[in-house]
CSV table of C-alpha atoms in Angstrom, one decimal:
chain,number,residue,atom,x,y,z
A,915,MET,CA,0.2,0.3,0.3
A,916,LYS,CA,2.5,2.6,0.6
A,917,LEU,CA,5.7,4.1,0.4
A,918,GLN,CA,9.0,2.3,1.1
A,919,SER,CA,9.7,0.3,4.0
A,920,LEU,CA,11.9,-1.2,5.3
A,921,ARG,CA,17.2,-9.8,11.9
A,922,ARG,CA,19.7,-9.3,12.6
A,923,ALA,CA,21.4,-12.0,13.8
A,924,ALA,CA,22.8,-12.0,17.0
A,925,SER,CA,26.1,-12.4,15.1
A,926,VAL,CA,25.8,-9.6,12.6
A,927,THR,CA,28.5,-6.8,13.2
A,928,LEU,CA,26.1,-4.1,12.6
A,929,ALA,CA,26.8,-1.3,9.9
A,930,ALA,CA,29.1,1.1,9.8
A,931,ALA,CA,27.4,4.0,11.3
A,932,SER,CA,26.9,2.0,15.0
A,933,LEU,CA,29.1,2.3,17.9
A,934,VAL,CA,30.9,-1.2,18.1
A,935,ILE,CA,32.6,-0.9,21.7
A,936,GLY,CA,34.2,-3.9,24.3
A,937,GLY,CA,36.4,-5.4,21.1
A,938,ALA,CA,34.8,-6.8,17.8
A,939,VAL,CA,31.7,-8.4,17.6
A,940,SER,CA,31.9,-11.9,15.9
A,941,GLY,CA,30.6,-14.4,14.4
A,942,HIS,CA,28.7,-13.9,10.6
A,943,THR,CA,30.1,-11.4,9.2
A,944,ALA,CA,28.2,-9.2,6.3
A,945,ASP,CA,29.4,-12.0,3.4
A,946,GLY,CA,27.8,-15.0,5.7
A,947,SER,CA,31.9,-16.2,6.6
A,948,ARG,CA,31.6,-17.1,10.5
A,949,HIS,CA,34.6,-16.4,12.7
A,950,THR,CA,36.1,-18.6,15.3
A,951,ASP,CA,38.1,-18.0,18.2
A,952,GLY,CA,41.3,-19.7,16.5
A,953,SER,CA,40.9,-23.1,17.2
A,954,GLY,CA,38.1,-23.7,14.2
A,955,GLN,CA,34.9,-23.7,16.9
A,956,ALA,CA,32.2,-21.5,16.3
A,957,ASP,CA,32.2,-18.1,19.3
A,958,ALA,CA,29.6,-17.7,21.3
A,959,SER,CA,27.8,-15.4,19.1
A,960,ASP,CA,27.9,-18.2,16.2
A,961,GLN,CA,26.0,-20.1,19.1
A,962,ARG,CA,23.2,-17.8,19.6
A,963,ALA,CA,22.9,-17.5,15.9
A,964,ALA,CA,22.7,-20.9,16.0
A,965,ALA,CA,19.6,-20.7,18.6
A,966,ALA,CA,17.6,-18.6,17.1
A,967,PRO,CA,14.5,-18.7,15.1
A,968,VAL,CA,14.4,-19.0,11.4
A,969,LEU,CA,11.3,-17.4,10.4
A,970,ARG,CA,11.2,-19.2,6.4
A,971,ASP,CA,12.2,-22.5,8.0
A,972,LEU,CA,9.5,-22.4,10.8
A,973,ALA,CA,6.8,-20.8,8.4
A,974,ALA,CA,8.1,-23.6,5.4
A,975,ALA,CA,7.8,-26.3,8.1
A,976,LYS,CA,4.0,-25.0,8.2
A,977,GLY,CA,3.1,-24.8,4.6
A,978,ILE,CA,3.6,-20.9,4.1
A,979,TYR,CA,5.7,-18.1,3.4
A,980,TYR,CA,7.2,-15.4,5.7
A,981,GLY,CA,8.2,-12.8,3.4
A,982,THR,CA,8.9,-8.6,3.7
A,983,ALA,CA,9.3,-5.6,1.7
A,984,VAL,CA,12.3,-4.3,0.7
A,985,THR,CA,14.1,-1.7,-0.3
A,986,ALA,CA,16.4,-3.0,-3.5
A,987,SER,CA,19.2,0.1,-3.1
A,988,LYS,CA,19.8,-1.9,1.3
A,989,LEU,CA,19.9,-5.2,-0.3
A,990,THR,CA,23.3,-5.7,0.4
A,991,GLY,CA,25.4,-5.9,4.2
A,992,THR,CA,23.5,-6.2,7.2
A,993,TYR,CA,19.8,-5.6,6.2
A,994,GLY,CA,20.5,-7.2,2.5
A,995,THR,CA,22.0,-10.8,5.4
A,996,ILE,CA,18.4,-10.7,7.2
A,997,VAL,CA,16.6,-10.7,4.3
A,998,GLY,CA,18.2,-13.7,3.4
A,999,GLU,CA,18.8,-15.6,6.2
A,1000,GLN,CA,15.5,-14.3,7.3
A,1001,PHE,CA,12.2,-14.7,4.5
A,1002,ASP,CA,11.5,-16.9,2.1
A,1003,SER,CA,9.3,-14.1,-0.5
A,1004,ILE,CA,9.9,-10.7,-0.7
A,1005,THR,CA,8.6,-7.4,-2.3
A,1006,PRO,CA,9.6,-4.9,-3.9
A,1007,GLY,CA,8.4,-1.1,-1.5
A,1008,ASN,CA,8.3,0.9,-4.6
A,1009,GLU,CA,10.3,-0.4,-7.9
A,1010,MET,CA,7.9,-1.8,-9.4
A,1011,LYS,CA,4.6,0.5,-9.5
A,1012,TRP,CA,3.9,2.5,-12.0
A,1013,GLY,CA,5.3,6.0,-11.6
A,1014,SER,CA,9.0,3.7,-11.1
A,1015,VAL,CA,8.6,1.4,-13.8
A,1016,GLU,CA,6.8,4.1,-16.8
A,1017,PRO,CA,7.7,7.4,-15.8
A,1018,THR,CA,7.0,8.8,-19.4
A,1019,ARG,CA,4.8,6.3,-21.6
A,1020,GLY,CA,7.2,3.9,-23.3
A,1021,SER,CA,9.9,4.9,-21.9
A,1022,PHE,CA,10.9,2.1,-18.5
A,1023,ASN,CA,13.4,2.4,-15.7
A,1024,TRP,CA,13.4,-1.3,-15.0
A,1025,SER,CA,16.8,-1.2,-12.7
A,1026,GLY,CA,15.3,-1.7,-9.2
A,1027,ALA,CA,12.7,-4.0,-10.1
A,1028,ASP,CA,15.3,-6.1,-11.3
A,1029,ALA,CA,18.0,-6.3,-8.6
A,1030,VAL,CA,14.8,-7.3,-6.6
A,1031,VAL,CA,13.9,-9.9,-9.2
A,1032,ASN,CA,17.6,-11.3,-8.5
A,1033,TYR,CA,18.3,-10.3,-5.2
A,1034,ALA,CA,15.3,-13.0,-4.9
A,1035,GLU,CA,16.7,-15.7,-6.9
A,1036,ALA,CA,19.6,-15.8,-5.8
A,1037,HIS,CA,17.9,-16.9,-2.5
A,1038,ALA,CA,15.6,-18.6,-3.3
A,1039,GLN,CA,12.7,-16.9,-2.7
A,1040,LYS,CA,9.1,-15.4,-4.0
A,1041,VAL,CA,8.7,-12.1,-5.4
A,1042,ARG,CA,5.1,-10.9,-4.7
A,1043,GLY,CA,4.8,-8.0,-8.0
A,1044,HIS,CA,3.7,-4.9,-5.9
A,1045,THR,CA,1.9,-3.4,-7.7
A,1046,LEU,CA,0.3,-3.1,-11.4
A,1047,VAL,CA,-2.8,-1.5,-11.6
A,1048,TRP,CA,-3.2,1.8,-9.0
A,1049,HIS,CA,-4.4,4.9,-8.2
A,1050,SER,CA,-1.6,6.0,-6.4
A,1051,GLN,CA,2.2,6.7,-7.4
A,1052,LEU,CA,1.2,7.2,-10.9
A,1053,PRO,CA,3.3,9.2,-13.6
A,1054,ASN,CA,1.5,12.6,-13.9
A,1055,TRP,CA,1.3,11.6,-17.6
A,1056,VAL,CA,-1.0,8.8,-16.2
A,1057,SER,CA,-2.6,10.3,-13.5
A,1058,ASN,CA,-3.7,13.9,-15.4
A,1059,GLY,CA,-4.2,12.6,-18.8
A,1060,SER,CA,-7.4,12.9,-20.4
A,1061,TRP,CA,-8.8,9.7,-21.6
A,1062,THR,CA,-11.6,8.1,-22.8
A,1063,ALA,CA,-12.1,4.3,-21.4
A,1064,ASP,CA,-11.1,2.6,-24.3
A,1065,THR,CA,-7.9,5.1,-24.8
A,1066,LEU,CA,-7.0,4.5,-21.4
A,1067,ARG,CA,-8.0,0.5,-21.0
A,1068,THR,CA,-5.1,0.5,-23.9
A,1069,VAL,CA,-2.3,1.8,-22.0
A,1070,MET,CA,-3.6,0.2,-18.4
A,1071,THR,CA,-3.5,-3.2,-20.6
A,1072,ASP,CA,-0.5,-2.2,-22.6
A,1073,HIS,CA,1.6,-1.0,-19.0
A,1074,ILE,CA,0.6,-4.0,-17.8
A,1075,ALA,CA,1.7,-6.4,-20.8
A,1076,THR,CA,5.1,-5.5,-20.6
A,1077,GLU,CA,5.7,-5.4,-16.7
A,1078,ALA,CA,4.3,-8.7,-16.6
A,1079,GLY,CA,5.7,-10.6,-20.0
A,1080,ARG,CA,9.2,-8.5,-18.4
A,1081,TYR,CA,9.4,-10.9,-15.4
A,1082,GLN,CA,7.3,-13.9,-16.4
A,1083,GLY,CA,7.8,-16.8,-15.1
A,1084,ARG,CA,9.4,-15.1,-12.2
A,1085,ILE,CA,7.1,-13.9,-10.2
A,1086,ASP,CA,5.3,-15.6,-7.7
A,1087,HIS,CA,2.1,-13.6,-6.8
A,1088,TRP,CA,1.0,-10.2,-8.5
A,1089,ASP,CA,-1.2,-7.4,-6.7
A,1090,VAL,CA,-2.3,-6.8,-10.0
A,1091,VAL,CA,-4.9,-4.3,-8.7
A,1092,ASN,CA,-4.6,-1.8,-5.1
A,1093,GLU,CA,-6.7,-0.7,-3.0
A,1094,PRO,CA,-10.3,0.3,-5.3
A,1095,PHE,CA,-12.7,0.6,-2.7
A,1096,ASN,CA,-13.5,3.4,0.0
A,1097,GLU,CA,-14.0,2.7,3.7
A,1098,ASP,CA,-17.2,2.0,3.2
A,1099,GLY,CA,-17.4,0.0,0.2
A,1100,THR,CA,-17.9,2.3,-2.9
A,1101,ARG,CA,-15.7,2.1,-5.7
A,1102,ARG,CA,-13.1,4.9,-5.5
A,1103,GLN,CA,-12.9,7.1,-7.6
A,1104,SER,CA,-9.1,6.7,-9.1
A,1105,VAL,CA,-8.0,7.8,-13.2
A,1106,PHE,CA,-9.3,4.5,-14.0
A,1107,GLN,CA,-12.7,4.0,-12.1
A,1108,THR,CA,-13.6,7.3,-13.7
A,1109,ALA,CA,-12.6,6.7,-17.0
A,1110,ILE,CA,-13.2,2.5,-17.7
A,1111,GLY,CA,-15.8,2.3,-15.1
A,1112,ASP,CA,-16.3,-1.4,-12.7
A,1113,SER,CA,-15.1,-3.3,-15.4
A,1114,TYR,CA,-11.0,-2.0,-15.4
A,1115,ILE,CA,-10.6,-4.3,-12.9
A,1116,ALA,CA,-11.6,-7.6,-14.8
A,1117,ASP,CA,-9.6,-6.0,-17.5
A,1118,ALA,CA,-6.5,-5.9,-15.5
A,1119,LEU,CA,-7.3,-9.7,-13.9
A,1120,ARG,CA,-7.4,-10.5,-17.8
A,1121,ALA,CA,-4.1,-8.4,-19.4
A,1122,ALA,CA,-1.9,-10.3,-16.2
A,1123,ARG,CA,-2.8,-13.6,-17.1
A,1124,ALA,CA,-2.4,-12.9,-21.0
A,1125,ALA,CA,1.1,-11.7,-19.5
A,1126,ASP,CA,2.4,-14.2,-17.5
A,1127,PRO,CA,0.3,-17.5,-17.2
A,1128,ALA,CA,2.1,-18.8,-14.2
A,1129,ALA,CA,1.8,-16.1,-11.5
A,1130,LYS,CA,-0.9,-15.3,-9.3
A,1131,LEU,CA,-3.1,-12.9,-10.0
A,1132,TYR,CA,-4.7,-10.5,-6.6
A,1133,VAL,CA,-6.9,-7.7,-5.6
A,1134,ASN,CA,-5.2,-5.9,-2.5
A,1135,ASP,CA,-6.5,-4.2,-0.3
A,1136,TYR,CA,-6.1,-1.7,3.4
A,1137,ASN,CA,-8.8,-1.9,6.4
A,1138,VAL,CA,-10.3,-5.3,5.1
A,1139,GLU,CA,-8.4,-7.8,7.8
A,1140,GLY,CA,-12.1,-7.9,9.3
A,1141,VAL,CA,-15.3,-8.5,8.5
A,1142,ASN,CA,-16.9,-4.4,7.7
A,1143,ALA,CA,-18.2,-3.2,5.4
A,1144,LYS,CA,-15.0,-2.9,3.1
A,1145,SER,CA,-14.2,-6.2,3.3
A,1146,THR,CA,-17.3,-7.4,2.2
A,1147,ALA,CA,-17.8,-4.7,-1.1
A,1148,LEU,CA,-14.1,-7.2,-1.3
A,1149,TYR,CA,-15.5,-10.3,-1.2
A,1150,ASN,CA,-18.5,-9.5,-3.5
A,1151,LEU,CA,-15.9,-8.3,-5.8
A,1152,VAL,CA,-14.1,-11.4,-5.9
A,1153,LYS,CA,-17.5,-13.7,-6.0
A,1154,SER,CA,-19.1,-11.4,-8.9
A,1155,LEU,CA,-15.2,-12.0,-10.5
A,1156,LYS,CA,-15.6,-15.4,-10.4
A,1157,GLU,CA,-18.8,-15.6,-11.1
A,1158,GLN,CA,-17.9,-14.4,-14.8
A,1159,GLY,CA,-15.2,-16.4,-15.4
A,1160,VAL,CA,-12.5,-13.5,-15.1
A,1161,PRO,CA,-8.8,-14.8,-13.8
A,1162,ILE,CA,-8.4,-14.0,-10.1
A,1163,ASP,CA,-6.4,-16.6,-7.4
A,1164,GLY,CA,-6.4,-15.0,-3.9
A,1165,VAL,CA,-6.9,-12.0,-2.2
A,1166,GLY,CA,-4.3,-9.7,-0.5
A,1167,LEU,CA,-5.5,-8.3,3.1
A,1168,GLN,CA,-2.3,-5.3,3.7
A,1169,ALA,CA,-3.2,-5.5,7.4
A,1170,HIS,CA,-1.8,-2.2,8.5
A,1171,LEU,CA,-2.7,-2.2,11.7
A,1172,ILE,CA,-3.0,-0.4,15.5
A,1173,LEU,CA,-1.8,-2.1,18.8
A,1174,GLY,CA,-4.8,-3.0,20.3
A,1175,GLN,CA,-7.0,-3.5,16.7
A,1176,VAL,CA,-6.4,-6.1,15.6
A,1177,PRO,CA,-9.8,-7.5,14.2
A,1178,SER,CA,-11.9,-9.7,16.2
A,1179,THR,CA,-12.8,-11.3,13.1
A,1180,LEU,CA,-9.4,-11.4,11.0
A,1181,GLN,CA,-9.4,-15.8,11.4
A,1182,ALA,CA,-12.9,-15.5,10.2
A,1183,ASN,CA,-12.5,-13.1,7.2
A,1184,ILE,CA,-9.5,-15.1,5.4
A,1185,GLN,CA,-11.7,-18.3,5.9
A,1186,ARG,CA,-15.0,-16.6,4.2
A,1187,PHE,CA,-12.1,-15.3,1.3
A,1188,ALA,CA,-10.7,-18.9,1.2
A,1189,ASP,CA,-14.4,-20.3,0.6
A,1190,LEU,CA,-15.4,-19.4,-1.8
A,1191,GLY,CA,-11.8,-21.1,-3.5
A,1192,VAL,CA,-9.2,-18.4,-3.8
A,1193,ASP,CA,-6.1,-18.2,-2.0
A,1194,VAL,CA,-5.3,-14.7,0.6
A,1195,ALA,CA,-2.3,-13.5,1.8
A,1196,ILE,CA,-1.6,-11.4,5.1
A,1197,THR,CA,0.5,-8.3,2.1
A,1198,GLU,CA,1.6,-5.4,4.3
A,1199,LEU,CA,1.6,-6.5,8.3
A,1200,ASP,CA,2.7,-4.1,10.7
A,1201,ILE,CA,0.8,-3.0,13.7
A,1202,ARG,CA,2.2,0.8,14.8
A,1203,THR,CA,2.3,2.3,18.9
A,1204,THR,CA,2.8,4.9,19.7
A,1205,VAL,CA,6.4,5.5,20.4
A,1206,PRO,CA,8.8,5.5,22.5
A,1207,PRO,CA,7.0,2.2,23.2
A,1208,THR,CA,6.9,0.7,26.7
A,1209,THR,CA,7.7,-3.0,27.6
A,1210,ALA,CA,3.7,-3.2,28.4
A,1211,GLN,CA,3.0,-2.0,24.6
A,1212,LEU,CA,5.8,-4.1,23.1
A,1213,ALA,CA,5.4,-7.2,25.5
A,1214,GLN,CA,1.3,-6.8,23.6
A,1215,GLN,CA,3.0,-6.1,19.5
A,1216,LYS,CA,4.2,-9.6,20.1
A,1217,ALA,CA,0.5,-10.8,21.3
A,1218,GLU,CA,-0.7,-9.3,18.5
A,1219,TYR,CA,1.9,-10.5,15.8
A,1220,LYS,CA,1.4,-14.1,17.0
A,1221,ALA,CA,-2.2,-13.8,16.3
A,1222,VAL,CA,-2.0,-12.6,13.0
A,1223,THR,CA,0.5,-14.8,11.9
A,1224,ALA,CA,-1.1,-18.0,13.9
A,1225,ALA,CA,-4.4,-16.6,12.1
A,1226,CYS,CA,-3.0,-17.1,8.1
A,1227,VAL,CA,-1.6,-20.1,10.1
A,1228,ALA,CA,-5.3,-21.8,10.7
A,1229,VAL,CA,-6.4,-21.6,7.8
A,1230,SER,CA,-5.4,-23.7,4.4
A,1231,ARG,CA,-5.6,-21.7,1.8
A,1232,CYS,CA,-3.7,-18.7,3.8
A,1233,GLU,CA,-0.5,-18.7,1.4
A,1234,GLY,CA,1.7,-16.8,4.0
A,1235,VAL,CA,2.2,-13.1,5.2
A,1236,THR,CA,4.6,-10.5,4.2
A,1237,VAL,CA,5.4,-7.8,6.9
A,1238,TRP,CA,6.1,-4.3,5.0
A,1239,GLY,CA,9.5,-4.2,5.8
A,1240,PHE,CA,11.3,-5.9,8.6
A,1241,THR,CA,13.1,-2.9,10.6
A,1242,ASP,CA,11.7,0.6,12.1
A,1243,SER,CA,14.7,2.0,10.9
A,1244,ASP,CA,13.3,1.5,7.3
A,1245,SER,CA,9.6,2.0,8.1
A,1246,TRP,CA,6.7,4.1,6.6
A,1247,ILE,CA,4.4,5.1,9.5
A,1248,PRO,CA,6.2,8.0,11.7
A,1249,ASP,CA,6.4,9.7,8.3
A,1250,VAL,CA,2.4,9.2,7.9
A,1251,PHE,CA,1.3,8.8,11.4
A,1252,PRO,CA,2.7,11.2,13.7
A,1253,GLY,CA,4.0,10.0,17.3
A,1254,TYR,CA,3.5,6.4,15.9
A,1255,GLY,CA,6.4,3.6,15.3
A,1256,ALA,CA,8.2,1.1,16.1
A,1257,ALA,CA,5.7,-1.7,14.4
A,1258,THR,CA,8.0,-3.8,12.8
A,1259,PRO,CA,9.6,-6.8,14.5
A,1260,TYR,CA,13.5,-5.7,14.7
A,1261,ASP,CA,14.1,-1.7,16.4
A,1262,GLU,CA,16.1,0.2,14.0
A,1263,ASN,CA,19.3,-1.3,15.4
A,1264,PHE,CA,18.1,-4.6,13.5
A,1265,GLN,CA,17.7,-6.4,16.8
A,1266,PRO,CA,14.6,-8.7,17.2
A,1267,LYS,CA,11.6,-7.0,19.0
A,1268,PRO,CA,9.4,-9.7,21.1
A,1269,ALA,CA,7.7,-9.4,17.7
A,1270,TYR,CA,9.8,-11.5,16.4
A,1271,TYR,CA,9.6,-14.1,19.0
A,1272,GLY,CA,5.8,-13.9,18.7
A,1273,ILE,CA,5.6,-14.5,15.0
A,1274,ALA,CA,8.3,-17.0,15.5
A,1275,GLU,CA,6.3,-18.8,18.0
A,1276,ALA,CA,3.0,-19.0,16.3
A,1277,LEU,CA,5.4,-20.6,13.5
A,1278,GLY,CA,5.8,-23.4,16.1
A,1279,TRP,CA,9.2,-22.2,17.4
A,1280,THR,CA,9.9,-22.9,20.8
A,1281,ASP,CA,13.2,-21.0,22.6
A,1282,GLY,CA,14.9,-23.8,25.2
A,1283,GLY,CA,15.4,-21.2,27.6
A,1284,THR,CA,17.2,-18.9,25.3
A,1285,ASN,CA,14.7,-16.3,25.0
A,1286,PRO,CA,12.6,-16.2,28.9
A,1287,PRO,CA,9.4,-15.2,28.9
A,1288,ALA,CA,8.2,-11.9,29.3
A,1289,GLY,CA,9.4,-10.8,33.8
A,1290,ALA,CA,11.7,-13.9,33.9
A,1291,CYS,CA,14.5,-11.9,33.5
A,1292,ALA,CA,15.0,-8.0,36.0
A,1293,VAL,CA,17.4,-5.6,35.4
A,1294,THR,CA,19.2,-3.4,37.7
A,1295,TYR,CA,20.8,-0.1,36.5
A,1296,ALA,CA,22.9,2.4,38.4
A,1297,VAL,CA,24.3,5.7,37.8
A,1298,GLN,CA,27.8,5.4,39.8
A,1299,SER,CA,29.3,8.6,39.2
A,1300,GLN,CA,28.5,11.7,37.1
A,1301,TRP,CA,30.4,14.4,35.9
A,1302,ASN,CA,30.6,17.8,33.9
A,1303,THR,CA,29.3,15.8,30.4
A,1304,GLY,CA,30.2,12.0,31.4
A,1305,PHE,CA,29.4,9.1,33.6
A,1306,THR,CA,29.7,5.2,34.4
A,1307,ALA,CA,26.6,3.1,34.7
A,1308,GLN,CA,26.7,-0.2,36.0
A,1309,VAL,CA,24.3,-3.3,34.5
A,1310,THR,CA,23.3,-6.1,36.7
A,1311,ILE,CA,21.1,-8.5,34.3
A,1312,ARG,CA,19.4,-11.0,36.3
A,1313,ASN,CA,18.1,-14.6,35.8
A,1314,THR,CA,14.6,-15.6,37.1
A,1315,SER,CA,12.9,-17.8,34.8
A,1316,THR,CA,13.8,-21.3,35.9
A,1317,ALA,CA,15.4,-22.3,32.5
A,1318,ALA,CA,19.1,-21.1,31.1
A,1319,VAL,CA,19.7,-18.6,29.2
A,1320,ASN,CA,22.8,-19.5,27.1
A,1321,GLY,CA,23.7,-16.2,25.1
A,1322,TRP,CA,22.4,-12.6,25.7
A,1323,THR,CA,21.9,-9.6,23.7
A,1324,LEU,CA,20.3,-6.4,26.0
A,1325,ALA,CA,19.0,-3.8,24.4
A,1326,TRP,CA,17.7,-0.4,25.6
A,1327,SER,CA,16.9,2.8,24.2
A,1328,TRP,CA,18.2,6.5,25.8
A,1329,PRO,CA,15.4,8.4,26.3
A,1330,ALA,CA,17.9,11.2,26.4
A,1331,GLY,CA,21.0,12.5,24.0
A,1332,GLN,CA,23.2,9.7,25.9
A,1333,SER,CA,26.0,7.6,24.5
A,1334,VAL,CA,28.2,4.9,25.1
A,1335,THR,CA,32.0,5.8,25.0
A,1336,GLN,CA,33.8,2.3,26.6
A,1337,ALA,CA,32.1,-0.6,28.0
A,1338,TRP,CA,33.1,-3.7,29.9
A,1339,ASN,CA,32.2,-7.4,30.8
A,1340,ALA,CA,29.8,-7.1,27.8
A,1341,THR,CA,30.0,-5.5,23.6
A,1342,VAL,CA,27.8,-2.8,22.9
A,1343,THR,CA,26.8,-0.8,20.0
A,1344,GLN,CA,24.6,1.5,19.9
A,1345,SER,CA,22.8,3.6,16.7
A,1346,GLY,CA,21.2,6.7,17.3
A,1347,SER,CA,19.2,6.3,21.1
A,1348,ALA,CA,19.5,2.4,19.9
A,1349,VAL,CA,21.9,-0.1,22.4
A,1350,SER,CA,22.2,-3.6,22.5
A,1351,ALA,CA,25.1,-5.2,24.7
A,1352,ALA,CA,26.3,-8.6,23.9
A,1353,ASN,CA,27.6,-11.0,26.0
A,1354,ALA,CA,31.4,-12.0,26.1
A,1355,GLY,CA,32.5,-15.5,25.2
A,1356,TYR,CA,33.0,-15.9,29.4
A,1357,ASN,CA,29.7,-14.6,30.7
A,1358,ALA,CA,27.1,-16.2,27.9
A,1359,ALA,CA,25.6,-18.6,30.1
A,1360,ILE,CA,23.3,-17.1,32.7
A,1361,ALA,CA,21.3,-19.8,35.3
A,1362,PRO,CA,17.9,-19.5,36.5
A,1363,GLY,CA,18.6,-17.3,39.7
A,1364,ALA,CA,22.0,-16.1,38.7
A,1365,SER,CA,23.0,-12.5,37.6
A,1366,VAL,CA,26.1,-11.3,35.7
A,1367,THR,CA,27.0,-7.0,35.8
A,1368,PHE,CA,28.6,-5.2,32.6
A,1369,GLY,CA,29.7,-1.7,32.8
A,1370,PHE,CA,30.3,1.2,30.6
A,1371,ASN,CA,31.4,4.1,30.3
A,1372,GLY,CA,29.3,6.9,28.7
A,1373,SER,CA,28.6,10.9,27.7
A,1374,TRP,CA,26.1,13.1,28.1
A,1375,SER,CA,24.3,16.6,27.5
A,1376,GLY,CA,21.0,18.7,29.0
A,1377,GLY,CA,20.5,15.4,31.0
A,1378,ASN,CA,21.3,11.7,31.9
A,1379,THR,CA,17.9,9.9,33.2
A,1380,ALA,CA,18.4,6.3,32.8
A,1381,PRO,CA,15.9,4.3,31.0
A,1382,THR,CA,12.8,3.0,31.9
A,1383,ALA,CA,12.6,-0.1,29.7
A,1384,PHE,CA,15.1,-3.2,29.0
A,1385,THR,CA,14.3,-6.9,26.3
A,1386,LEU,CA,16.7,-9.2,26.9
A,1387,ASN,CA,16.9,-11.3,23.0
A,1388,GLY,CA,14.0,-9.8,22.4
A,1389,THR,CA,11.9,-10.1,26.0
A,1390,ALA,CA,10.5,-7.2,27.7
A,1391,CYS,CA,12.6,-7.6,31.0
A,1392,THR,CA,11.3,-6.1,34.2
A,1393,VAL,CA,13.1,-3.0,35.6
A,1394,SER,CA,14.5,-3.1,39.7
C-alpha cells in the first residue's frame, strides 16, 4: 500500500554508523562467513545465532511463506543478510509501481525491479509483484491525462503486458489491482474507475493472465482484515469475478494495524474468502504504537504479531504473511502517523523485538530457555558516578526464570541524548538512541537465579535520565 519501508542475527556486525565497543563483534560477517576463536570452533555469537529462530524455515514447515517488503538499494550488508536469512518471499516496496518503471509513456526503468528479482532468485525466494494498477504513485501523464475508456484501457493493458511480461515465470504473486475501494465499500474514484468504469479490474486481471499465465493474481486492499463494509465489498467483487470467469487467484489483506485494534474477526474473514475458492495472503503487516513504546506495549505487540500469524496458519488457503519492512529504521509509519512508530519485528538497530519471537512462536518455535518469558528477567541500572558531560554506569541482568539463558543480548533506548564511549564485560553497539549489549565469551550463560554485570562509560548532554525499558533476547524484562 504505502511508500518504501523497510534480523539482525546476534552474530552480524552492525552497520558502519554503529558504535562498537569492547572488542570486535564476532559471528557471521556481512558476506555470511563465520568467525571462530582460532581453534576452528564457533564462538558464543555463532552459538546464539544458531539457536535463534529462522522465520522462513519455520514458515515452510507450516506450509506458508514469510516475507518482507524491501528497498532494492539496501539489499547489501547487514540489511541484505537479514532479508536472505529470515525471509522466503520479498516484495519491492516501490520499484515495481507504475511511476517507478514507466515515468514517461513508453520509456521504462527496470533497474530497481530487476535488482529485487535477481536478489530473490539468488536467495531462493518468491517475489510478490507490487503493484500493476493503483491510484497512487502514478506518473503525471497517467493521472492527469485526458482519457476515454478505450484509450486508458489500452494504456493500462499495454503497461501490464510490458511489466508482467518482462518478469514472466519469475513472479509468484502479482498485486494486479491495489486499493479499489473506499472505507464504506464504494468504488474509489481513481483515474481508472472514472474513465473505464467497473470493468477496469476484470480488464487488468485478464491482461495480467495473458502476460504471465503462471503468476497468481490478487486484488489487494487495506482495512479489509476484519469483517466490515469494505471487506464485504471486496468479498462481493471476488465472488462476482469468479462467477464471470475472470482470472483471480487470491486476495491480499494489507494489515496495517494499530496496537490493540487487531480485528477479532480476522481468521473468520480469511476463511470466508478461502471458501470462495481463492487464496488469501497477509501482504503488508505492521502494527504501530505510540513511541517510545513501553515494555507493556512491546509485550502486547508480540502477542498481536503472534495472533495475526496464527490466523493465517489456521486457514489452509492462507498462502503466507509479508511484513511491510522488517526494521523500524525503514518503516513508513513515522512519516505518515506523527507520534507513532516501532511497527515492525526489528528495532532501528536490527535487533529482534518481542514481536519477532511472537511470529516465531506462532510458527511453532520454542526457545528452549534462550528467550525468557516476559518478566523472567530483571535489570538493575545504576549510575555510579557522574561529571560535567560524562558518567559511569553498571547494569546487572538477573535470570528470574527456571531455565538457563545461553547467550544474551540486552537492548534499550536512551531517553535523552546519551552515548556509550567505553564498555567492559559486554560488547556494546549503538545507533542513534538504540543500544544493545551482547555477552562476552566468558559470561554467555546465566543460570536460573544467577546474574551477570557489565559496565560502561558514557557521555551526556542536557540530561542523564536512566532507561526505563530493557529487552533480553527480544523479551521485555522488569526493571528494578
